[in-house]
Tab-separated table of C-alpha atoms in Angstrom:
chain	number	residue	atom	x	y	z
A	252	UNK	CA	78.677	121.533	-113.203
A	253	UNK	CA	79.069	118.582	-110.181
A	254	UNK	CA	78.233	114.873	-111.034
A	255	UNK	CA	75.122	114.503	-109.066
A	256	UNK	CA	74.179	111.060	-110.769
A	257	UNK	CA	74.211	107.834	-109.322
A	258	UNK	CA	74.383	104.354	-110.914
A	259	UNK	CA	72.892	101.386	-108.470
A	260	UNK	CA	72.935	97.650	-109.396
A	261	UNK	CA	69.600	96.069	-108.272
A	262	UNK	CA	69.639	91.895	-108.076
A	263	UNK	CA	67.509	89.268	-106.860
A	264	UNK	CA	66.492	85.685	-106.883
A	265	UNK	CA	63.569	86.362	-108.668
A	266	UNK	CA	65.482	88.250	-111.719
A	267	UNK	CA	67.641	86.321	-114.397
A	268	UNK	CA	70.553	88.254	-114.105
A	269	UNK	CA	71.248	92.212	-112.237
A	270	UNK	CA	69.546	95.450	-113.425
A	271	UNK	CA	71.810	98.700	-113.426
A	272	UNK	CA	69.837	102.017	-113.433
A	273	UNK	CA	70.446	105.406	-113.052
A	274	UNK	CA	69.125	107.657	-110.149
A	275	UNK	CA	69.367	111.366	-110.220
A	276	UNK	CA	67.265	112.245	-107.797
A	277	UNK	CA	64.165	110.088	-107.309
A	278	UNK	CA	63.155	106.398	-108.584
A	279	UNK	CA	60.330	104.718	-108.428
A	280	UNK	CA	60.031	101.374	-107.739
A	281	UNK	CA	56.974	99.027	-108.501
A	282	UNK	CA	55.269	97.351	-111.426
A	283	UNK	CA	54.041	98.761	-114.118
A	284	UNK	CA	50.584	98.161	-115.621
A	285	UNK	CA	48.521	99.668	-119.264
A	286	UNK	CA	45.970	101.744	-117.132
A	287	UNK	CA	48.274	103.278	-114.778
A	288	UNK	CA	48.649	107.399	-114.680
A	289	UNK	CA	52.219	107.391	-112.741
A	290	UNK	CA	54.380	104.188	-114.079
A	291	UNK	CA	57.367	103.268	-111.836
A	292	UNK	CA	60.627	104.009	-113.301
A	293	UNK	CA	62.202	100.160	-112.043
A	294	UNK	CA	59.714	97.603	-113.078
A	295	UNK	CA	59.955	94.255	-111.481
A	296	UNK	CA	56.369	93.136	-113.002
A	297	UNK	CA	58.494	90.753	-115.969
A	298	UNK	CA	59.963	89.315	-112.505
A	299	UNK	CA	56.891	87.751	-110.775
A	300	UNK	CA	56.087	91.328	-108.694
A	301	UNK	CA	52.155	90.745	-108.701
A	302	UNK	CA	52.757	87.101	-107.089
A	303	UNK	CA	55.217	88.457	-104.986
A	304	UNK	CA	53.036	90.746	-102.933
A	305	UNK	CA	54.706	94.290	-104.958
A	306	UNK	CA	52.567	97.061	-105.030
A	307	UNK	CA	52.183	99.479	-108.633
A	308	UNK	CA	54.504	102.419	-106.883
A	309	UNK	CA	56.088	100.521	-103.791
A	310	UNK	CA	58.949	102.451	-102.697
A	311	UNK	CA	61.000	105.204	-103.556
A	312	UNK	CA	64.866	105.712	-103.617
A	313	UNK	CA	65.841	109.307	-103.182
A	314	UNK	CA	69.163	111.121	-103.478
A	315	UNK	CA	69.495	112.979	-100.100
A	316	UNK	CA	72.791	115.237	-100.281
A	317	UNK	CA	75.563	112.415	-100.367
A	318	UNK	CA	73.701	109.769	-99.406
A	319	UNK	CA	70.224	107.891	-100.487
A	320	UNK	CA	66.946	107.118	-98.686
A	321	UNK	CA	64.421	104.336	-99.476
A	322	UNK	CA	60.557	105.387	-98.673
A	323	UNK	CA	57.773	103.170	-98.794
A	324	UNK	CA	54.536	104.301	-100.425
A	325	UNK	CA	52.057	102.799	-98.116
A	326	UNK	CA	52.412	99.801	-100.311
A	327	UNK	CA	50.085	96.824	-99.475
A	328	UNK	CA	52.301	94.427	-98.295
A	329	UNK	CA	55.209	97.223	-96.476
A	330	UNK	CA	59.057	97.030	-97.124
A	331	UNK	CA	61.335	95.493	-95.364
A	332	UNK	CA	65.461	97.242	-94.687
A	333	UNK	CA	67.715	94.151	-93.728
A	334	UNK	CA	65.134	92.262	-91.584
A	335	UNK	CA	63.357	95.801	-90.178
A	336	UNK	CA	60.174	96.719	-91.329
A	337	UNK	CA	60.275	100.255	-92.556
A	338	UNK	CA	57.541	103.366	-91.545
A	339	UNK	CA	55.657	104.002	-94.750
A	340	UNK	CA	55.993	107.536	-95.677
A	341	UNK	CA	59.490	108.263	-93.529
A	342	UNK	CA	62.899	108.208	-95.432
A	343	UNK	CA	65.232	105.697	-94.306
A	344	UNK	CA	69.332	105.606	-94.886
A	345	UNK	CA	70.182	103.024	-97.472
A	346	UNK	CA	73.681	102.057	-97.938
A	347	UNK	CA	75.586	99.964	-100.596
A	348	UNK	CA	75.306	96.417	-99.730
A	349	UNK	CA	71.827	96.753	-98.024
A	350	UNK	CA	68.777	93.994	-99.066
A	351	UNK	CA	65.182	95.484	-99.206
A	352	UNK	CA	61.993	93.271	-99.284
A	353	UNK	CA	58.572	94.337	-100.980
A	354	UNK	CA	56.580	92.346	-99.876
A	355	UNK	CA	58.221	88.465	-100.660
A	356	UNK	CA	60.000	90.178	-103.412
A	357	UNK	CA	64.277	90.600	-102.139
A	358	UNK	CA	66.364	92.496	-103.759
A	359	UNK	CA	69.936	93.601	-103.234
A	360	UNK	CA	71.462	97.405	-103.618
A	361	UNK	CA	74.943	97.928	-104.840
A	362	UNK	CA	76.090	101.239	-105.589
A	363	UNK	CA	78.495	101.361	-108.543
A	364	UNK	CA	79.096	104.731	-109.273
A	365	UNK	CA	78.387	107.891	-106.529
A	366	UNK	CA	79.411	111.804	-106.706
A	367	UNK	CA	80.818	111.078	-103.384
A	368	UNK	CA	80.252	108.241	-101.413
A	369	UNK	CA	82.778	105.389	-101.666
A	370	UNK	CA	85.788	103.723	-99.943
A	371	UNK	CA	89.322	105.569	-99.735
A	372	UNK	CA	92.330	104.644	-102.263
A	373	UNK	CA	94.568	106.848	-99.919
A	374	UNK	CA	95.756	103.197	-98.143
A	375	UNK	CA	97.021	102.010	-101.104
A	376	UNK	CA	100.778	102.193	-101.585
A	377	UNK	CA	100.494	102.549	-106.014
A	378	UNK	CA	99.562	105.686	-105.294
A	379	UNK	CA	99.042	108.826	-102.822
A	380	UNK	CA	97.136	111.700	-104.088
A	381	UNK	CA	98.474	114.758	-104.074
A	382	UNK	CA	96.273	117.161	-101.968
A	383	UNK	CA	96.601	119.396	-105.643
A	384	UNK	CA	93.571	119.538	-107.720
A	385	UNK	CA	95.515	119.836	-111.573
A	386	UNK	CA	92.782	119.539	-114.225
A	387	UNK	CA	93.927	118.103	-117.347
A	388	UNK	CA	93.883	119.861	-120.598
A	389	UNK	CA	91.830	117.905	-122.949
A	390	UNK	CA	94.764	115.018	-122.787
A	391	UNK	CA	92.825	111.465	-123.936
A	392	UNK	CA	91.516	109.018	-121.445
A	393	UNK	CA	90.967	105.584	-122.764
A	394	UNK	CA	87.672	104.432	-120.931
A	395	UNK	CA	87.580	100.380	-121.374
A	396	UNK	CA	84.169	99.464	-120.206
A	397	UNK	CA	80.835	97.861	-121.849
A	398	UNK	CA	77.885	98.737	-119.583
A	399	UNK	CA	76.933	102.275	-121.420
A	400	UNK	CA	75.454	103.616	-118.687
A	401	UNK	CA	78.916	103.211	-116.445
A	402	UNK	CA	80.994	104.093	-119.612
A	403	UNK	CA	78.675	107.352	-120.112
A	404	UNK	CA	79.211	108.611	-116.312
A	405	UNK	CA	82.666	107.628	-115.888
A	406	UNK	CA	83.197	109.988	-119.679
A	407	UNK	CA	81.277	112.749	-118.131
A	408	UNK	CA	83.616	112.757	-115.007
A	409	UNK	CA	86.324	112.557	-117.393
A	410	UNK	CA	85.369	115.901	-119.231
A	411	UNK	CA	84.756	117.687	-115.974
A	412	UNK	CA	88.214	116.706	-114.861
A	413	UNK	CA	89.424	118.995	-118.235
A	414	UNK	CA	90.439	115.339	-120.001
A	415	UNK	CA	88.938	113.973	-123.246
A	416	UNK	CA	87.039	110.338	-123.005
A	417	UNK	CA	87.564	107.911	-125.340
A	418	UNK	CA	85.094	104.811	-124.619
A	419	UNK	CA	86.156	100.959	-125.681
A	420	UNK	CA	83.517	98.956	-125.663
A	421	UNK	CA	85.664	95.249	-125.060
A	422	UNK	CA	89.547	94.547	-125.392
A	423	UNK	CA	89.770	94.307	-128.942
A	424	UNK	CA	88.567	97.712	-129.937
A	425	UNK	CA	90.305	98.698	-126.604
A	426	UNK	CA	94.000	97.882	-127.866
A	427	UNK	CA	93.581	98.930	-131.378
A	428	UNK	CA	92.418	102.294	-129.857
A	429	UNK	CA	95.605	102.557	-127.753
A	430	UNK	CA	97.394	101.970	-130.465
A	431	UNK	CA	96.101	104.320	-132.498
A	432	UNK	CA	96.394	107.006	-130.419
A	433	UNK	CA	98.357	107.404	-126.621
A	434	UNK	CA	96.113	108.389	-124.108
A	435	UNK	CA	97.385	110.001	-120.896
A	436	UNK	CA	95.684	107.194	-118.454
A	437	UNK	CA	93.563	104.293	-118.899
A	438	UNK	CA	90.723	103.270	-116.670
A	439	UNK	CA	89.350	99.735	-117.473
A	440	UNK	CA	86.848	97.696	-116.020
A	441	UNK	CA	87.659	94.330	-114.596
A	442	UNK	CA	84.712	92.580	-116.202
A	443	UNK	CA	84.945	92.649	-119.896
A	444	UNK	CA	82.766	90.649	-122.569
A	445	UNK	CA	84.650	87.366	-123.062
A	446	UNK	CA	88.391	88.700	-121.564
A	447	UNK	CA	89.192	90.063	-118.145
A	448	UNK	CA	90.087	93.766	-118.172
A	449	UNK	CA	93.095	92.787	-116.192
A	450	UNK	CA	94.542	91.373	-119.806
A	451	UNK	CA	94.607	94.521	-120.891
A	452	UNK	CA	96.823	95.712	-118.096
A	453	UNK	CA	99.359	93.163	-118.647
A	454	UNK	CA	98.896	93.757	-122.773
A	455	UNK	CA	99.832	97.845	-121.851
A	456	UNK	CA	102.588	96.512	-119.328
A	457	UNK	CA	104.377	94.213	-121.316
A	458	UNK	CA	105.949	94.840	-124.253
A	459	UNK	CA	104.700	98.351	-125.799
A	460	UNK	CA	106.185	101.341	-126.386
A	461	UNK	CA	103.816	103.186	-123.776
A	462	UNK	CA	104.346	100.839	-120.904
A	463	UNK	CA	104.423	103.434	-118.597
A	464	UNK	CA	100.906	104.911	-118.885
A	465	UNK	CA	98.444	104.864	-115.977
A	466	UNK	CA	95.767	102.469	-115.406
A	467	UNK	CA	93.077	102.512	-113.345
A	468	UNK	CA	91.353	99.699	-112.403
A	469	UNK	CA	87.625	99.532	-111.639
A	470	UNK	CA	86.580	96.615	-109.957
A	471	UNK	CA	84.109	94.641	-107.836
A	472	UNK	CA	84.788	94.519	-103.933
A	473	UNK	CA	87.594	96.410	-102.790
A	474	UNK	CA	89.537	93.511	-100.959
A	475	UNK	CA	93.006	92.894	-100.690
A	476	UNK	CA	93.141	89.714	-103.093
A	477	UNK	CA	91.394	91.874	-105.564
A	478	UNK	CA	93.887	94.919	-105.047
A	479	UNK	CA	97.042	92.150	-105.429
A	480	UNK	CA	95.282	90.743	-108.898
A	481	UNK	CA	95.117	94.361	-110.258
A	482	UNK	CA	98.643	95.737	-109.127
A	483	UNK	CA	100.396	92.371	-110.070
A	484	UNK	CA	98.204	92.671	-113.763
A	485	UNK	CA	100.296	96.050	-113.516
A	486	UNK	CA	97.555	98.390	-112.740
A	487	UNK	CA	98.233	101.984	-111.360
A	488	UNK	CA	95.259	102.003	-109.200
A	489	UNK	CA	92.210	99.705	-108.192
A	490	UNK	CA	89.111	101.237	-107.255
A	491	UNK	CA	86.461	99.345	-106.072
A	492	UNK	CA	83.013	99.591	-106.048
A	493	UNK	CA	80.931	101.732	-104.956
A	494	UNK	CA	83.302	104.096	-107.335
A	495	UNK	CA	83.497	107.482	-105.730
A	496	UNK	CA	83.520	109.775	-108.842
A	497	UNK	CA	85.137	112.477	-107.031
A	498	UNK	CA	87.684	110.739	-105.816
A	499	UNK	CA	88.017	108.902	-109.120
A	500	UNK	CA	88.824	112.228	-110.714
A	501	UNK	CA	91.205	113.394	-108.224
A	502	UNK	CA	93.177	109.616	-108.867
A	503	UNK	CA	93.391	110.037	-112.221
A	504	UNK	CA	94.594	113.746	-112.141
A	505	UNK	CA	97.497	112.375	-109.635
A	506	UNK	CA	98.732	109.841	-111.570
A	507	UNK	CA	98.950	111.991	-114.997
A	508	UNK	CA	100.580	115.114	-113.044
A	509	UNK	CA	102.540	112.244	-111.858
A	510	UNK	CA	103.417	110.888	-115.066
A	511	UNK	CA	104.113	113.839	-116.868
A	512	UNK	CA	106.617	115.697	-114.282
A	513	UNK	CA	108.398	112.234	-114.684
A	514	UNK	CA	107.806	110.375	-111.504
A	515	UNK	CA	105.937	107.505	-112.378
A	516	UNK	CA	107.347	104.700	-110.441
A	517	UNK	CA	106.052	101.855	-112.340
A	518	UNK	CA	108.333	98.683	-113.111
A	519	UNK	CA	107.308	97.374	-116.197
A	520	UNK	CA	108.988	94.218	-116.287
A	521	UNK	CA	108.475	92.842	-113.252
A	522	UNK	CA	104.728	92.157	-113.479
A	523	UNK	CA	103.872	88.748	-111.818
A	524	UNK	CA	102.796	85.714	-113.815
A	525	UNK	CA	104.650	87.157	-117.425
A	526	UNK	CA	107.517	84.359	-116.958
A	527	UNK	CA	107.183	82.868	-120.066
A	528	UNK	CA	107.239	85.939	-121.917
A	529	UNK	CA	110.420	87.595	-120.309
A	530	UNK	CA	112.519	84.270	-120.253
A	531	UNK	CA	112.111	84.648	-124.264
A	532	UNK	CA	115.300	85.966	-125.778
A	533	UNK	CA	115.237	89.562	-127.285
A	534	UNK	CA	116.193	88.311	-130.888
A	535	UNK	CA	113.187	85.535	-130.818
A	536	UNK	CA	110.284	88.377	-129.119
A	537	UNK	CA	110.523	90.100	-133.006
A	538	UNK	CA	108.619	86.284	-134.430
A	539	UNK	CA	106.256	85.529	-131.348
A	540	UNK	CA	102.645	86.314	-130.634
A	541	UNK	CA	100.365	85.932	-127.880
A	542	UNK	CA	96.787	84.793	-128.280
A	543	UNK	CA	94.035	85.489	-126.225
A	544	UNK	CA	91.043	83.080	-126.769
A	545	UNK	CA	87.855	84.858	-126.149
A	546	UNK	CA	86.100	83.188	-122.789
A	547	UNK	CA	89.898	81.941	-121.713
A	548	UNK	CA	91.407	85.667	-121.143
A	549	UNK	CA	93.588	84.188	-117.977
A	550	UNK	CA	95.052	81.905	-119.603
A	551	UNK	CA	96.878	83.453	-122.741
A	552	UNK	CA	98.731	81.537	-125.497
A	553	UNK	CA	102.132	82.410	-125.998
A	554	UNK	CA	103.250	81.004	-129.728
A	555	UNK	CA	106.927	81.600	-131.382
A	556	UNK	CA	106.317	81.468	-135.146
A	557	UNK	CA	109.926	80.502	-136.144
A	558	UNK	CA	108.597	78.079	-138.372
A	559	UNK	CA	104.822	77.776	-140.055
A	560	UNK	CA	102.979	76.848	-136.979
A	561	UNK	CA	99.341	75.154	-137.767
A	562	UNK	CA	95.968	75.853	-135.278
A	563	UNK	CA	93.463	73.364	-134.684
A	564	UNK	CA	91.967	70.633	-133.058
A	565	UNK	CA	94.385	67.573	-131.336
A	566	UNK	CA	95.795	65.880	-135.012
A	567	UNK	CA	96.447	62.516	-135.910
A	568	UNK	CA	99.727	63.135	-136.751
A	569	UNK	CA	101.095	66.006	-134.537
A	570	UNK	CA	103.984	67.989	-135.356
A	571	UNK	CA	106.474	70.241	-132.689
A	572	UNK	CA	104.833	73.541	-134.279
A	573	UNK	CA	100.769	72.904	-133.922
A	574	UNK	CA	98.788	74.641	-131.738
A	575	UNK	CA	95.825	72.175	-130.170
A	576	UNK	CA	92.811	74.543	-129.271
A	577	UNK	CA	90.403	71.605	-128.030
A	578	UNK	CA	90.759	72.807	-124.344
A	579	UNK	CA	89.060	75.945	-125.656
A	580	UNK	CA	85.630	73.732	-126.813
A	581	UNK	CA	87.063	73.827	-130.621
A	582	UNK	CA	85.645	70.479	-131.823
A	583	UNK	CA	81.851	72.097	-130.129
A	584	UNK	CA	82.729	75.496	-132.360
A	585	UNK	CA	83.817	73.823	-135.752
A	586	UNK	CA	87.449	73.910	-135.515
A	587	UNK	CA	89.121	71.297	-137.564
A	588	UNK	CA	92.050	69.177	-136.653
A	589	UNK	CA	94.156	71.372	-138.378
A	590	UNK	CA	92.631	74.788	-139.907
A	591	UNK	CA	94.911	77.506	-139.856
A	592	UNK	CA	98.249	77.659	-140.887
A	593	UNK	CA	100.468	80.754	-139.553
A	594	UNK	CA	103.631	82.491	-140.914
A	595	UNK	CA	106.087	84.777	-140.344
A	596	UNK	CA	107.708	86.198	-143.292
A	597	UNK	CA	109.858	89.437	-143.411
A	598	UNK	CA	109.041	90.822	-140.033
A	599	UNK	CA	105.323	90.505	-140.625
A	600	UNK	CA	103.017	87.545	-139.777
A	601	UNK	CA	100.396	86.112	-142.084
A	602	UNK	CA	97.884	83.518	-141.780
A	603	UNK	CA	96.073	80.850	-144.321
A	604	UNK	CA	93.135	78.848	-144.161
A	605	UNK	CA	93.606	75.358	-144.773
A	606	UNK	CA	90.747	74.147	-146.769
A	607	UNK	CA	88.565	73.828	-143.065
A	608	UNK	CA	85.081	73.281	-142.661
A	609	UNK	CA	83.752	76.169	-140.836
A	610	UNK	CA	86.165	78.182	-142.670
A	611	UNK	CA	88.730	81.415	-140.699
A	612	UNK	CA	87.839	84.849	-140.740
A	613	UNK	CA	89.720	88.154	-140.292
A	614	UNK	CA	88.293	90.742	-138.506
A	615	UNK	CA	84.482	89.258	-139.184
A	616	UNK	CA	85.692	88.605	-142.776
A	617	UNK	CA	85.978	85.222	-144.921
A	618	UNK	CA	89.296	84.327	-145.741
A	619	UNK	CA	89.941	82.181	-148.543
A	620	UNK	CA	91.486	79.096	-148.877
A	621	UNK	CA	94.943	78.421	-149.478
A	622	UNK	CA	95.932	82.776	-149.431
A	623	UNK	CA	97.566	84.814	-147.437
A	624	UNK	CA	96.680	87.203	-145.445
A	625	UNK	CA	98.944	89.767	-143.386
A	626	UNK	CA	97.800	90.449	-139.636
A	627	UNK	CA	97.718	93.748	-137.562
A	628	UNK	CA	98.070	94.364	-133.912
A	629	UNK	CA	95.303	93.280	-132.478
A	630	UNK	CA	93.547	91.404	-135.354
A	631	UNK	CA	90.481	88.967	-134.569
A	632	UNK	CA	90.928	85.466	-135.829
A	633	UNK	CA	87.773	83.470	-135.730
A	634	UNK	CA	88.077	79.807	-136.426
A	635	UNK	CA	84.885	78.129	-137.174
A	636	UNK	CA	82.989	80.040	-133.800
A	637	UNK	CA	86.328	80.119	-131.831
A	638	UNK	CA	87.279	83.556	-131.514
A	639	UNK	CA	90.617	84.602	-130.966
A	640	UNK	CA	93.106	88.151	-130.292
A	641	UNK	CA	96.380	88.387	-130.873
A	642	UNK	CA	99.249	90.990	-130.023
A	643	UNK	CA	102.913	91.084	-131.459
A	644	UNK	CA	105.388	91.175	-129.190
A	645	UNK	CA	108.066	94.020	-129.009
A	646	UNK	CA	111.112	94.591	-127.244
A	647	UNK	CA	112.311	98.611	-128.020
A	648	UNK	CA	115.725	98.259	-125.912
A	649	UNK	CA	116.328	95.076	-128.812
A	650	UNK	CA	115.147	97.297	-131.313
A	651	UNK	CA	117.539	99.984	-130.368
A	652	UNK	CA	120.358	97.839	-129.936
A	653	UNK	CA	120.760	98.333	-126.190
């Protein structure tokens, strides 16, 4: 079986944020009412339709081979294709990027996901597909993405490509996954709840044991800026949209062929904008953290725990190992001036509520006061409302006494 689906991203002024919806091979588009026989499958009624001059079944976007039409339905007030008024009844070519009007209504087509119809990755220098098809056999791919109807396609592409999916949902659940288990590539999306996906790259890149596995990044616009921020995050691969799944599964297939003959060419510790973390000595990376504060993903916190260091608000009386959070909104989110105190005791790092306010939880749950309690990889830390991740640091050539 061929991935014939298609996932398009409809926007407008009219609606509070995009709508993403899947298209086999026919939509209907219109406003739906109680009476009607035939309701449309995209409904912009909730979005002022009526007012806006939309007919009940307005237009129709069909899947025609590898590319789409739009056809009007002799609606009352026609459709317009990017400032031409279309024939009613006659299929039209509509493209990614293309605005349609029904009636005063506008409304934007992107195409996220297509069976075939997307740009090339063959002009980017990470990577050069080999003109060899070699289907995976049922190795794990970690899919890092939160829209379920992308996540569900890109899986299905996935399995067809011989590969078992593995679908992360936001970065948290995303690292403890990888942790868990290796998977033989990553593909993450760029646009994450709270933390750009592009964290994750640099989390894999940095300091883990499987530094080396391929990521694929999936992306808005394929421009060169946006190509730079994924390869310098340490990404294998950026794919924008629309996201050709053929070619998505032939990418992916390269790079683990690639990576398990043994000719991955990736540089792990060279990734741009990681200064602060290599200049650290090998002997201090065993007691240091890095904290990512949900809504502040680019800008990671990077936090040696040589001695007790305390988290909070700006204090009356600071001291050289506090941590002041009120750049992240803390005093709006009921962080106190100082409400968390963090160790580092035997190799293993602990934290301890200070008698705060709001109060810290672990992983969604209440901590008390005044105990200690021993963090994991990846742990949530929630401070009043302030959310926060955090990842140990490791250095194996240290560890092995290279």
């Amino acid at each position: 079986m061929t991935i014939t689906s298609w996932i398009l991203e409809l926007s407008s002024p009219s609606m509070p944020g995009a709508m993403k919806v899947r298209l086999d091979e026919r939509l209907i588009v219109g406003r739906a009412e109680k009476n009607q026989s035939t309701q449309p499958d995209v409904d912009l009624g909730p979005f002022g339709a009526e007012a806006l001059g939309v007919s009940r079944q307005h237009l129709t976007i069909d899947v025609r081979g590898n590319h789409l039409t739009v056809s009007d339905l002799n609606s009352m007030n026609g459709t317009i294709l990017n400032d031409e008024k279309v024939e009613p009844n006659k299929a039209h070519p509509l493209k990614h990027g293309d605005q349609l009007q029904l009636g005063s209504f506008k409304m934007n087509i992107a195409i996220v996901v297509s069976p075939t119809y997307g740009p090339s990755v063959q002009d980017q220098s990470s990577l050069q597909p080999q003109a060899e098809v070699y289907p995976g056999h049922g190795q794990v791919i970690l899919i890092v993405e939160d829209d379920p109807e992308i996540a569900k396609l890109v899986s299905l592409i996935m399995e067809q490509a011989g590969y078992t999916p593995q679908i992360s949902r936001d970065m948290l659940s995303a690292i403890r996954a990888f942790n868990a288990r290796r998977p033989s590539a990553i593909i993450v999306d760029t646009t994450l709840p709270g933390l750009n996906g592009l964290e994750f790259c640099r989390y894999v890149r940095r300091d883990t044991r499987q530094n080396t596995t391929p990521i694929v990044v999936l992306g808005g616009q394929k421009t060169s800026e946006n190509i730079t921020q994924a390869t310098q995050a340490g990404a294998s691969l950026f794919i924008g949209r629309p996201i050709n799944a053929k070619e998505l599964a032939h990418s992916v297939t390269s790079l683990v062929h690639q990576t398990e003959k043994g000719v991955s060419t990736l540089h792990t510790k060279q990734l741009v904008g990681t200064a602060p973390l290599r200049s650290l000595k090998p002997e201090s990376r065993r007691d240091t953290v890095v904290v990512f504060v949900f809504g502040h993903g680019d800008v990671p916190l990077t936090v040696s725990v040589k001695q007790p260091v305390t988290f909070g608000r700006q204090a009356e009386k600071p001291t050289p190992a506090h941590v002041d959070l009120s750049r992240f909104q803390a005093i709006d989110l009921g962080v106190s001036r100082v409400h968390m105190i963090m160790h580092y005791k035997d190799g293993k790092f602990f934290i301890e509520d200070l008698g705060s306010v709001n109060g810290t939880f672990l992983n969604g749950r209440s901590i008390r006061p005044g105990s200690l309690e021993e963090l994991s990889n990846a742990d949530e830390i929630r401070l009043g409302q302030l959310r926060m991740y955090l990842y140990f640091l490791a250095d194996p050539d240290a560890e092995q006494g290279e």
